[in-house]
Coordinates of C-alpha atoms in Angstrom, one line a residue:
X1 CA -0.7 -2.6 23.1
X2 CA -4.1 -2.2 24.7
X3 CA -7.2 -3.5 23.0
X4 CA -10.9 -2.8 23.5
X5 CA -13.4 -4.5 21.2
X6 CA -16.5 -4.6 23.4
X7 CA -18.3 -2.0 21.2
X8 CA -19.1 -1.8 17.5
X9 CA -15.4 -1.4 16.6
X10 CA -12.0 -2.5 17.8
X11 CA -9.9 0.2 19.5
X12 CA -6.2 -0.6 19.6
X13 CA -4.0 1.7 21.7
X14 CA -0.5 1.6 20.1
X15 CA 2.2 2.2 22.7
X16 CA 5.8 3.3 22.1
X17 CA 7.2 -0.1 22.6
X18 CA 4.8 -1.9 20.3
X19 CA 6.4 -3.5 17.2
X20 CA 4.9 -4.0 13.8
X21 CA 5.6 -7.7 13.8
X22 CA 3.1 -8.1 16.7
X23 CA 0.7 -5.3 15.9
X24 CA 0.0 -6.0 12.2
X25 CA -1.2 -9.6 12.7
X26 CA -3.6 -8.4 15.5
X27 CA -5.0 -5.8 13.1
X28 CA -5.4 -8.4 10.3
X29 CA -7.4 -10.6 12.7
X30 CA -10.0 -8.0 13.6
X31 CA -13.6 -8.5 12.4
X32 CA -14.8 -5.0 13.2
X33 CA -13.8 -1.5 12.0
X34 CA -10.4 -0.7 13.6
X35 CA -9.5 2.6 15.4
X36 CA -5.7 2.9 15.9
X37 CA -4.9 5.3 18.8
X38 CA -1.2 6.2 18.5
X39 CA 0.7 7.1 21.7
X40 CA 3.3 9.8 21.6
X41 CA 6.6 8.4 20.1
X42 CA 4.8 5.3 18.9
X43 CA 7.5 3.5 16.8
X44 CA 5.2 1.2 14.8
X45 CA 4.3 4.1 12.4
X46 CA 7.3 6.2 11.7
X47 CA 8.0 5.6 8.0
X48 CA 5.8 5.9 4.8
X49 CA 6.3 2.1 4.2
X50 CA 4.6 1.4 7.5
X51 CA 1.4 2.8 6.2
X52 CA 1.9 1.1 2.8
X53 CA 2.0 -2.3 4.6
X54 CA -1.1 -1.4 6.5
X55 CA -2.8 -0.5 3.3
X56 CA -2.0 -3.9 2.0
X57 CA -3.5 -5.5 5.1
X58 CA -6.6 -3.2 4.9
X59 CA -7.2 -4.2 1.2
X60 CA -6.5 -7.9 1.7
X61 CA -8.8 -8.3 4.7
X62 CA -11.4 -5.7 3.7
X63 CA -10.9 -3.7 6.9
X64 CA -12.0 -0.2 7.8
X65 CA -9.1 1.6 9.6
X66 CA -9.2 5.0 11.3
X67 CA -6.3 6.8 13.1
X68 CA -6.5 8.9 16.2
X69 CA -3.2 10.9 16.4
X70 CA -3.0 13.8 18.8
X71 CA 0.8 14.4 19.2
X72 CA 2.5 14.1 15.7
X73 CA 1.7 16.2 12.7
X74 CA 4.1 14.1 10.7
X75 CA 2.4 10.8 11.4
X76 CA -1.0 12.4 10.8
X77 CA 0.3 13.6 7.4
X78 CA 1.6 10.1 6.5
X79 CA -1.6 8.4 7.5
X80 CA -3.9 10.8 5.7
X81 CA -1.6 10.8 2.6
X82 CA -2.1 7.1 2.4
X83 CA -5.9 7.4 2.5
X84 CA -6.6 6.8 6.2
X85 CA -9.0 9.2 8.0
X86 CA -7.3 10.8 10.9
X87 CA -8.8 12.5 14.0
X88 CA -7.1 14.4 16.8
X89 CA -9.0 12.7 19.6
X90 CA -11.6 10.0 20.3
X91 CA -14.0 12.7 21.2
X92 CA -13.7 14.3 17.8
X93 CA -14.3 10.9 16.2
X94 CA -17.4 10.1 18.3
X95 CA -18.8 13.5 17.6
X96 CA -18.3 13.1 13.9
X97 CA -20.1 9.7 14.1
X98 CA -23.0 11.1 16.1
X99 CA -23.3 14.0 13.7
X100 CA -23.9 11.6 10.8
X101 CA -21.0 13.0 8.8
X102 CA -19.1 9.7 8.3
X103 CA -19.6 7.6 5.3
X104 CA -17.9 4.5 4.1
X105 CA -14.1 4.9 3.8
X106 CA -12.7 5.5 0.3
X107 CA -9.2 6.3 -0.9
X108 CA -10.5 9.4 -2.6
X109 CA -7.5 11.6 -2.4
X110 CA -4.2 11.8 -0.6
X111 CA -3.5 15.2 0.9
X112 CA -0.3 16.9 -0.2
X113 CA -0.2 20.6 0.3
X114 CA 0.0 22.1 3.8
X115 CA -2.9 24.4 4.5
X116 CA -3.0 25.3 8.1
X117 CA -1.9 24.0 11.5
X118 CA -4.2 23.5 14.5
X119 CA -3.2 22.1 17.9
X120 CA 0.1 20.9 16.4
X121 CA -1.5 18.7 13.7
X122 CA -1.1 19.7 10.1
X123 CA -4.3 19.8 8.3
X124 CA -3.8 19.4 4.6
X125 CA -5.6 20.1 1.3
X126 CA -4.8 19.5 -2.3
X127 CA -5.1 21.2 -5.6
X128 CA -6.5 18.8 -8.2
X129 CA -6.8 19.2 -12.0
X130 CA -7.1 17.2 -15.2
X131 CA -4.0 15.6 -16.5
X132 CA -2.9 18.5 -18.7
X133 CA -0.5 21.4 -18.6
X134 CA -3.0 24.0 -17.4
X135 CA -4.2 23.6 -13.8
X136 CA -7.9 24.1 -12.9
X137 CA -9.5 24.2 -9.5
X138 CA -11.9 21.6 -8.4
X139 CA -15.5 22.6 -9.1
X140 CA -18.4 22.4 -6.7
X141 CA -19.7 19.0 -5.9
X142 CA -16.6 17.2 -7.1
X143 CA -15.1 16.6 -3.7
X144 CA -16.8 16.1 -0.2
X145 CA -17.5 19.3 1.5
X146 CA -16.7 19.6 5.2
X147 CA -17.2 23.3 5.4
X148 CA -20.4 23.0 7.4
X149 CA -18.7 20.8 10.1
X150 CA -17.0 22.2 13.3
X151 CA -13.3 22.0 12.8
X152 CA -12.7 19.5 15.5
X153 CA -15.0 17.1 13.8
X154 CA -13.3 17.1 10.4
X155 CA -11.0 14.2 9.5
X156 CA -7.5 15.3 9.0
X157 CA -6.5 15.2 5.3
X158 CA -9.3 12.9 4.3
X159 CA -12.7 13.5 2.7
X160 CA -14.4 10.4 4.0
X161 CA -14.3 8.1 6.9
X162 CA -15.6 4.7 8.1
X163 CA -19.3 3.8 8.5
X164 CA -19.6 2.6 12.1
X165 CA -21.3 3.6 15.4
X166 CA -20.3 3.6 19.0
X167 CA -22.1 1.7 21.8
X168 CA -22.8 3.0 25.3
X169 CA -21.2 0.0 27.0
X170 CA -18.2 0.7 29.2
X171 CA -15.1 0.8 27.0
X172 CA -12.5 -1.1 29.0
X173 CA -9.1 -2.3 27.8
X174 CA -8.4 -6.0 28.1
X175 CA -5.8 -7.1 30.7
X176 CA -4.8 -3.6 31.7
X177 CA -6.1 -0.1 32.7
X178 CA -8.0 1.8 30.0
X179 CA -5.8 3.6 27.5
X180 CA -6.1 7.4 27.4
X181 CA -9.3 8.5 25.7
X182 CA -11.3 5.3 26.4
X183 CA -13.4 6.8 29.3
X184 CA -13.7 10.1 27.4
X185 CA -15.0 8.3 24.4
X186 CA -17.5 6.5 26.6
X187 CA -18.7 9.6 28.3
X188 CA -19.1 11.5 25.0
X189 CA -21.0 8.6 23.4
X190 CA -23.3 8.5 26.5
X191 CA -24.1 12.2 26.1
X192 CA -24.6 11.9 22.4
X193 CA -27.0 9.0 22.7
X194 CA -28.9 10.8 25.6
X195 CA -29.4 13.8 23.3
X196 CA -30.5 11.6 20.5
X197 CA -33.1 9.9 22.8
X198 CA -34.4 13.3 23.9
X199 CA -34.8 14.4 20.3
X200 CA -36.7 11.2 19.4
X201 CA -39.2 12.0 22.2
X202 CA -40.3 15.2 20.4
X203 CA -43.4 14.6 18.4
X204 CA -42.5 17.1 15.7
X205 CA -41.2 15.0 12.7
X206 CA -37.8 15.8 11.3
X207 CA -37.6 16.5 7.6
X208 CA -35.9 14.0 5.2
X209 CA -35.3 11.3 7.9
X210 CA -34.3 8.1 6.1
X211 CA -35.1 4.7 7.5
X212 CA -31.5 4.0 8.3
X213 CA -31.4 6.6 11.2
X214 CA -30.5 5.0 14.5
X215 CA -33.2 4.3 17.0
X216 CA -35.9 5.1 14.5
X217 CA -39.4 3.7 15.3
X218 CA -39.3 2.0 11.9
X219 CA -36.0 0.3 12.8
X220 CA -37.6 -3.2 13.3
X221 CA -39.2 -2.9 9.8
X222 CA -35.9 -1.8 8.3
X223 CA -34.0 -4.7 10.0
X224 CA -36.6 -7.1 8.7
X225 CA -36.1 -5.9 5.1
X226 CA -32.4 -5.9 5.5
X227 CA -32.5 -9.4 6.9
X228 CA -34.6 -10.7 4.1
X229 CA -32.3 -9.1 1.5
X230 CA -29.3 -10.8 3.2
X231 CA -31.0 -14.1 3.1
X232 CA -31.8 -13.7 -0.6
X233 CA -28.2 -12.6 -1.2
X234 CA -26.9 -15.7 0.6
X235 CA -29.1 -18.0 -1.3
X236 CA -28.1 -16.4 -4.6
X237 CA -24.4 -16.6 -3.6
X238 CA -24.9 -20.3 -2.7
X239 CA -26.3 -21.1 -6.1
X240 CA -23.6 -19.1 -7.8
X241 CA -20.8 -20.7 -5.9
X242 CA -22.4 -24.1 -6.4
X243 CA -22.1 -23.7 -10.1
X244 CA -18.6 -22.3 -9.7
X245 CA -17.5 -25.4 -7.7
X246 CA -19.0 -27.7 -10.3
X247 CA -17.0 -25.8 -12.9
X248 CA -13.8 -26.1 -10.9
X249 CA -14.4 -29.7 -10.3
X250 CA -14.5 -30.3 -14.1
X251 CA -11.0 -28.7 -14.4
X252 CA -7.8 -30.6 -13.8
X253 CA -7.3 -30.7 -10.1
X254 CA -3.6 -29.6 -10.3
X255 CA -4.7 -26.3 -11.9
X256 CA -7.1 -25.3 -9.1
X257 CA -5.8 -22.4 -7.1
X258 CA -6.0 -23.1 -3.4
X259 CA -4.4 -19.9 -2.1
X260 CA -1.5 -17.6 -2.5
X261 CA 1.7 -16.3 -0.9
X262 CA 2.5 -12.6 -1.1
X263 CA 5.8 -10.9 -0.4
X264 CA 5.3 -7.7 1.6
X265 CA 7.7 -5.1 2.9
X266 CA 8.3 -4.0 6.5
X267 CA 9.8 -0.7 5.4
X268 CA 13.0 -1.1 7.5
X269 CA 14.9 0.0 4.4
X270 CA 18.6 0.9 4.2
X271 CA 20.1 2.9 1.3
X272 CA 23.1 0.6 1.2
X273 CA 21.3 -2.7 1.0
X274 CA 18.0 -4.4 -0.1
X275 CA 16.8 -5.0 3.4
X276 CA 13.3 -4.1 4.5
X277 CA 12.0 -4.8 1.0
X278 CA 9.9 -8.0 0.4
X279 CA 11.2 -9.2 3.8
X280 CA 7.9 -10.6 5.0
X281 CA 5.2 -12.9 3.6
X282 CA 1.5 -13.4 4.0
X283 CA 0.1 -16.8 3.1
X284 CA -3.6 -17.5 2.7
X285 CA -5.2 -20.8 1.6
X286 CA -8.6 -22.3 1.5
X287 CA -10.4 -25.6 0.9
X288 CA -7.6 -27.5 2.7
X289 CA -8.4 -30.9 4.2
X290 CA -7.4 -31.4 7.8
X291 CA -4.0 -33.0 8.2
X292 CA -3.8 -36.7 9.2
X293 CA -3.9 -37.5 12.9
X294 CA -0.6 -36.6 14.5
X295 CA 0.4 -34.4 11.5
X296 CA 0.6 -30.7 10.7
X297 CA 1.0 -28.6 7.7
X298 CA 4.3 -26.6 7.5
X299 CA 5.1 -23.8 5.0
X300 CA 8.5 -23.2 3.5
X301 CA 10.1 -20.8 1.1
X302 CA 12.6 -22.5 -1.3
X303 CA 15.5 -21.1 -3.3
X304 CA 15.8 -21.2 -7.0
X305 CA 15.9 -24.6 -8.7
X306 CA 19.3 -24.0 -10.2
X307 CA 21.0 -23.3 -6.9
X308 CA 23.8 -25.6 -6.1
X309 CA 23.3 -25.0 -2.3
X310 CA 19.5 -25.3 -1.8
X311 CA 17.9 -22.6 0.4
X312 CA 14.8 -23.1 2.6
X313 CA 13.2 -20.7 5.0
X314 CA 10.7 -22.1 7.5
X315 CA 7.6 -20.0 7.7
X316 CA 5.9 -22.1 10.5
X317 CA 3.1 -24.5 11.1
X318 CA -0.3 -23.8 9.5
X319 CA -3.5 -23.8 11.6
X320 CA -6.5 -25.1 9.7
X321 CA -9.9 -23.6 10.5
X322 CA -12.8 -24.9 8.4
X323 CA -10.4 -25.5 5.6
X324 CA -8.9 -22.1 5.7
X325 CA -5.5 -20.9 6.9
X326 CA -3.7 -17.6 7.3
X327 CA 0.0 -17.2 8.2
X328 CA 2.1 -14.0 8.6
X329 CA 5.9 -14.4 8.6
X330 CA 7.6 -11.3 10.0
X331 CA 11.0 -12.1 8.5
X332 CA 14.4 -12.3 10.2
X333 CA 16.1 -9.8 12.5
X334 CA 18.1 -8.4 9.5
X335 CA 15.0 -7.8 7.4
X336 CA 16.5 -9.8 4.6
X337 CA 14.9 -9.5 1.2
X338 CA 13.3 -12.9 0.8
X339 CA 12.5 -12.4 -2.9
X340 CA 16.2 -12.1 -3.5
X341 CA 17.0 -15.6 -2.1
X342 CA 13.8 -17.5 -2.7
X343 CA 11.3 -18.0 -5.5
X344 CA 9.2 -21.0 -4.6
X345 CA 6.8 -22.0 -1.8
X346 CA 6.1 -25.5 -0.5
X347 CA 3.6 -26.9 2.1
X348 CA 4.4 -30.2 3.6
X349 CA 2.5 -32.5 6.0
X350 CA 4.8 -33.7 8.7
X351 CA 5.0 -34.8 12.4
X352 CA 3.1 -32.5 14.7
X353 CA 5.1 -33.3 17.8
X354 CA 8.5 -32.8 16.3
X355 CA 8.5 -29.7 14.1
X356 CA 11.0 -30.2 11.2
X357 CA 14.0 -27.9 10.7
X358 CA 13.8 -28.3 6.9
X359 CA 11.3 -29.7 4.4
X360 CA 11.1 -33.5 4.5
X361 CA 13.1 -35.4 1.8
X362 CA 10.2 -37.8 1.6
X363 CA 8.4 -36.2 -1.3
X364 CA 5.2 -38.1 -0.5
X365 CA 4.8 -35.6 2.4
X366 CA 4.7 -32.6 -0.1
X367 CA 1.2 -31.3 -0.5
X368 CA 1.1 -27.8 -2.1
X369 CA 3.5 -25.9 -4.2
X370 CA 4.0 -22.7 -6.2
X371 CA 6.8 -20.8 -7.9
X372 CA 7.8 -17.8 -10.0
X373 CA 8.7 -19.1 -13.4
X374 CA 12.4 -19.1 -14.1
X375 CA 12.0 -20.2 -17.7
X376 CA 13.6 -17.7 -20.2
X377 CA 11.0 -15.8 -22.1
X378 CA 10.8 -16.6 -25.8
X379 CA 11.0 -13.2 -27.3
X380 CA 13.2 -11.7 -30.0
X381 CA 14.2 -8.7 -27.9
X382 CA 15.0 -10.8 -24.8
X383 CA 18.7 -10.9 -25.5
X384 CA 19.5 -11.4 -21.8
X385 CA 17.2 -14.5 -21.5
X386 CA 15.3 -12.9 -18.7
X387 CA 12.5 -14.9 -17.0
X388 CA 9.4 -13.8 -15.1
X389 CA 11.4 -14.2 -11.9
X390 CA 14.3 -12.0 -13.3
X391 CA 11.9 -9.1 -14.2
X392 CA 10.2 -9.3 -10.8
X393 CA 13.5 -9.2 -9.0
X394 CA 14.8 -6.3 -11.0
X395 CA 11.7 -4.4 -9.9
X396 CA 11.6 -5.4 -6.2
X397 CA 14.9 -6.9 -5.1
X398 CA 18.0 -6.2 -7.2
X399 CA 18.6 -4.8 -10.7
X400 CA 22.0 -5.4 -12.4
X401 CA 22.2 -1.8 -13.8
X402 CA 21.5 -0.3 -10.3
X403 CA 23.9 -2.7 -8.6
X404 CA 26.7 -1.6 -10.8
X405 CA 26.0 2.0 -9.7
X406 CA 25.8 0.9 -6.0
X407 CA 22.1 1.2 -5.8
X408 CA 20.7 -2.0 -4.2
X409 CA 17.1 -2.8 -3.6
X410 CA 15.4 -2.7 -7.0
X411 CA 13.8 -0.1 -9.2
X412 CA 10.6 0.3 -7.2
X413 CA 12.3 1.3 -4.0
X414 CA 14.5 4.0 -5.6
X415 CA 11.6 5.6 -7.6
X416 CA 9.7 5.9 -4.3
X417 CA 12.7 7.2 -2.3
X418 CA 13.8 9.8 -4.9
X419 CA 10.3 11.2 -5.7
X420 CA 9.7 11.6 -1.9
X421 CA 12.8 13.8 -1.7
X422 CA 11.4 16.0 -4.4
X423 CA 8.3 16.6 -2.2
X424 CA 10.6 17.7 0.6
X425 CA 12.7 20.1 -1.5
X426 CA 9.9 21.8 -3.4
X427 CA 7.7 22.3 -0.3
X428 CA 10.6 24.0 1.6
X429 CA 11.1 26.4 -1.3
X430 CA 7.7 28.1 -0.8
X431 CA 8.1 28.5 2.9
X432 CA 11.5 30.1 2.5
X433 CA 10.4 32.4 -0.4
X434 CA 7.4 33.7 1.7
X435 CA 9.4 34.0 5.0
X436 CA 12.9 35.2 4.2
X437 CA 13.1 35.7 0.4
X438 CA 16.4 33.7 0.5
X439 CA 17.1 33.6 -3.3
X440 CA 20.2 31.4 -2.8
X441 CA 18.2 28.7 -1.0
X442 CA 15.6 28.8 -3.8
X443 CA 18.3 28.2 -6.4
X444 CA 20.0 25.4 -4.4
X445 CA 16.8 23.5 -3.9
X446 CA 16.0 23.8 -7.6
X447 CA 19.4 22.4 -8.5
X448 CA 18.7 19.5 -6.2
X449 CA 15.4 18.8 -7.9
X450 CA 16.9 18.9 -11.3
X451 CA 19.7 16.5 -10.2
X452 CA 17.2 13.8 -9.2
X453 CA 15.0 14.4 -12.3
X454 CA 17.9 14.2 -14.8
X455 CA 20.4 12.0 -13.1
X456 CA 24.0 13.0 -12.9
X457 CA 24.9 11.7 -16.4
X458 CA 22.6 14.2 -18.1
X459 CA 22.5 17.0 -15.5
X460 CA 24.7 19.3 -17.6
X461 CA 21.7 19.7 -19.9
X462 CA 19.9 21.9 -17.3
X463 CA 22.5 23.3 -14.9
X464 CA 24.3 26.6 -15.5
X465 CA 28.1 26.2 -16.1
X466 CA 30.2 25.5 -13.0
X467 CA 27.1 24.7 -10.9
X468 CA 27.9 22.6 -7.8
X469 CA 26.4 19.1 -7.3
X470 CA 24.4 19.6 -4.1
X471 CA 23.2 16.0 -3.6
X472 CA 24.8 12.6 -2.9
X473 CA 26.3 11.7 -6.3
X474 CA 25.5 8.0 -5.8
X475 CA 21.9 8.6 -5.1
X476 CA 21.4 10.8 -8.2
X477 CA 23.1 8.5 -10.7
X478 CA 19.8 7.5 -12.2
X479 CA 17.3 10.1 -13.3
X480 CA 13.6 9.9 -12.6
X481 CA 12.5 10.8 -16.1
X482 CA 13.9 10.4 -19.6
X483 CA 15.7 13.6 -20.8
X484 CA 18.0 12.2 -23.6
X485 CA 15.7 10.4 -26.0
X486 CA 14.3 6.8 -26.1
X487 CA 17.8 5.2 -26.1
X488 CA 19.0 7.0 -23.0
X489 CA 21.6 5.0 -21.0
X490 CA 21.3 4.5 -18.2
X491 CA 17.5 4.6 -18.6
X492 CA 15.4 6.6 -16.3
X493 CA 13.6 4.9 -13.4
X494 CA 10.2 5.3 -15.1
X495 CA 11.4 3.9 -18.4
X496 CA 13.3 1.1 -16.8
X497 CA 10.3 0.0 -14.7
X498 CA 8.1 0.1 -17.8
X499 CA 10.5 -2.2 -19.6
X500 CA 10.4 -4.8 -16.8
X501 CA 6.6 -4.6 -16.5
X502 CA 6.4 -5.4 -20.2
X503 CA 8.7 -8.3 -19.6
X504 CA 6.3 -9.7 -17.0
X505 CA 3.5 -9.5 -19.5
X506 CA 5.6 -11.3 -22.1
X507 CA 6.2 -14.1 -19.7
X508 CA 2.6 -14.6 -18.8
X509 CA 0.5 -13.1 -21.6
X510 CA -2.4 -15.5 -20.9
X511 CA -3.3 -14.0 -17.5
X512 CA -6.1 -11.5 -17.6
X513 CA -5.4 -10.5 -14.0
X514 CA -1.8 -9.7 -14.8
X515 CA -2.8 -7.8 -17.9
X516 CA -5.1 -5.6 -15.9
X517 CA -2.4 -5.1 -13.2
X518 CA 0.2 -4.1 -15.8
X519 CA -2.2 -1.8 -17.6
X520 CA -3.0 0.1 -14.4
X521 CA 0.6 0.3 -13.5
X522 CA 1.7 1.7 -16.9
X523 CA -1.2 4.2 -16.7
X524 CA 0.2 5.5 -13.4
X525 CA 3.7 5.7 -14.8
X526 CA 2.3 7.8 -17.7
X527 CA 0.7 10.2 -15.2
X528 CA 3.9 10.4 -13.1
X529 CA 6.0 11.1 -16.2
X530 CA 3.8 14.0 -17.2
X531 CA 3.8 15.6 -13.8
X532 CA 7.5 15.3 -13.3
X533 CA 8.0 16.7 -16.8
X534 CA 6.1 19.8 -15.7
X535 CA 8.3 20.1 -12.6
X536 CA 11.4 20.0 -14.7
X537 CA 10.1 22.8 -17.0
X538 CA 9.4 25.0 -14.0
X539 CA 12.8 24.2 -12.5
X540 CA 14.5 25.0 -15.8
X541 CA 12.9 28.5 -15.7
X542 CA 13.9 29.2 -12.1
X543 CA 17.6 28.4 -12.5
X544 CA 17.8 30.9 -15.3
X545 CA 16.5 33.8 -13.1
X546 CA 18.9 36.2 -11.4
X547 CA 18.6 37.1 -7.7
X548 CA 16.3 40.1 -8.3
X549 CA 14.0 38.1 -10.5
X550 CA 13.8 35.3 -8.0
X551 CA 12.2 37.7 -5.6
X552 CA 9.4 38.6 -8.0
X553 CA 5.8 37.1 -7.7
X554 CA 6.3 35.2 -10.9
X555 CA 8.9 33.0 -9.0
X556 CA 6.3 32.1 -6.4
X557 CA 4.0 31.0 -9.2
X558 CA 6.6 28.7 -10.6
X559 CA 7.3 27.3 -7.1
X560 CA 3.7 26.7 -6.5
X561 CA 3.4 24.8 -9.8
X562 CA 6.4 22.7 -8.9
X563 CA 4.9 21.8 -5.5
X564 CA 1.5 20.9 -7.1
X565 CA 3.0 18.7 -9.7
X566 CA 5.5 17.1 -7.4
X567 CA 2.8 16.2 -5.0
X568 CA 0.5 14.9 -7.8
X569 CA 3.4 12.7 -9.0
X570 CA 4.0 11.3 -5.5
X571 CA 0.5 11.0 -4.1
X572 CA -1.8 11.2 -7.1
X573 CA -4.6 13.6 -8.1
X574 CA -8.3 13.6 -8.3
X575 CA -9.4 14.3 -11.9
X576 CA -12.4 16.6 -11.6
X577 CA -13.6 15.8 -15.1
X578 CA -14.1 12.1 -14.2
X579 CA -14.0 12.2 -10.4
X580 CA -11.4 9.4 -10.6
X581 CA -8.0 9.2 -9.1
X582 CA -5.0 9.5 -11.4
X583 CA -2.5 7.5 -9.3
X584 CA 1.0 8.5 -8.4
X585 CA 4.2 6.9 -7.0
X586 CA 2.7 5.9 -3.6
X587 CA 0.0 3.9 -5.4
X588 CA 2.5 2.5 -7.9
X589 CA 4.9 1.5 -5.2
X590 CA 2.2 -0.3 -3.3
X591 CA 0.6 -2.1 -6.2
X592 CA 4.0 -3.1 -7.8
X593 CA 4.8 -5.0 -4.6
X594 CA 1.5 -6.9 -5.1
X595 CA 3.0 -8.5 -8.2
X596 CA 5.2 -10.6 -5.9
X597 CA 2.4 -13.2 -5.4
X598 CA 2.7 -16.9 -5.9
X599 CA -0.4 -19.0 -6.5
X600 CA -0.5 -22.4 -4.7
X601 CA -1.7 -25.6 -6.3
X602 CA -2.1 -29.1 -5.0
X603 CA 0.7 -31.1 -6.7
X604 CA 3.2 -33.8 -5.9
X605 CA 6.7 -34.4 -7.3
X606 CA 7.1 -36.5 -10.4
X607 CA 8.7 -39.9 -10.4
X608 CA 12.1 -38.4 -11.1
X609 CA 12.1 -36.8 -7.6
X610 CA 12.0 -33.3 -8.9
X611 CA 9.3 -30.8 -8.3
X612 CA 7.8 -29.9 -11.7
X613 CA 8.2 -26.3 -12.8
X614 CA 4.9 -24.5 -13.1
X615 CA 5.0 -22.1 -16.0
X616 CA 2.2 -19.5 -15.6
X617 CA -1.0 -20.8 -17.0
X618 CA 0.4 -24.3 -17.6
X619 CA 1.3 -27.5 -15.7
X620 CA 4.2 -29.8 -16.3
X621 CA 2.8 -32.8 -18.2
X622 CA 4.3 -35.2 -15.6
X623 CA 2.8 -33.4 -12.6
X624 CA 0.7 -35.5 -10.3
X625 CA -2.3 -34.2 -8.5
X626 CA -3.1 -35.2 -4.9
X627 CA -5.3 -38.1 -5.8
X628 CA -2.6 -39.6 -7.9
X629 CA -4.3 -39.1 -11.3
X630 CA -1.7 -38.4 -13.9
X631 CA -2.4 -36.0 -16.7

């Protein structure tokens, strides 16, 4: 990996041998907008989950991230589908910046439908419509218009891009020769800025020039106004947070959240195991006192309380910087699902010179703690005595129903995997119909789509008699949508996920944050359910057509509808009536993983020598806070 951050943004050249375990922490540590230049055959971004993890990092650290991908249409498609602006070269990016066409990055829409191909990179567009059966095109002004831009300046598959500017300083990679595109970027930026300087020397005023234009003669005045506004904002923030700190100080110290640990996925998934899911963690904490002289803080993941053979996973030592700490744990070589074997986090203060191999048995060295509640939920319909932890694991690690059907990894993973296959199958149908009119291929792909929508148990509802099963029977045992009524067994992926999301809410009904998360997730599920239902209706029509009818234009209309709705279900859709995104499976997959977050509090073990269980929103009555005050 080569890095250049001497300008207004950080340029990282990702080489074929770079690994995510080293690249992602570097990205998370950047303070400027990040440009990722991918070398040909770069291995760090090969799977959809790679970009999902990067989205998590982008959101958590409020980063602006842009890709430059010149050699791979597939990677460009994956990046743009996940909301990252993509350019074919640094020159294109610099020209777009200099043309003033770039605005602050937003996840406005994920591209789904191939439109045209230029220089080997697939440029994509999307049809968007309200969430109803009849599709309507986007009206004027509802989406950013790049029609006036030269093609080489348009971001691939993205309507917006970051707000940053290039400098004229020499762009040189640190510790190695400059990566491809660095000098070209520098030369282009020099030419652009020389042209801008020449334009500014002309006395004729330009119409509608706003004070924020670069090198404007009013720039010092603008900077003074901005500086004053920032000073006032800082003063206001100081007063606000002063009141907040006073409010926190009046609360019991053991309930003060000092940070959190989040399980994230590397994406190194395997259809026969739960590996690559929740196999990494990110820990962030704040307001921590410095450890005692000769001591360090160490972070640990702990197994469940009821385990006869206690499990602990060492995450490493924490570095404290002005009371804050950040730690990224890349997981083990097997990409083991950590949520499957751990449910608690502990921070100890121990010897700095001799790093411990396991948490100290001296409980006076225990400083911070958090856990997923394993207390059975008190609800009449909770006949299995599920806890918050149980529901979370069913979603993200292992579900008993799926395990019986040889489908490891949790519900979230299989919903994402199977919906992605629908995108592949439906898109290939249009290409074949237009190119070769192969009616047999159209029918086979439609049967595959129905198999994943219905599940093999209920597939007979839609397939003609004696139709072959054209997919792996194991992978199609669970359907994506409900086709047999509310009591369908086994339940569809969408219904099953909804059930466990409701269980999480039952376990922690007092959390406003969780209520908002669950509400957003269930709204996305409703959208996905509608779109996939439309796909099924179109597929049912196609399988009833004979070979001659399959070659008629009406079949292409049905295929196009299937492609549109499948892509909406997977990537979401911009609703032109509200200009808001209706989220799909990609968003659902990403945000469902964010539920696997443990809040940390400053607690000590009680006198019995057991760490008190923290039920969400409550503290064990015998818990001690750090200063020893008992509540």
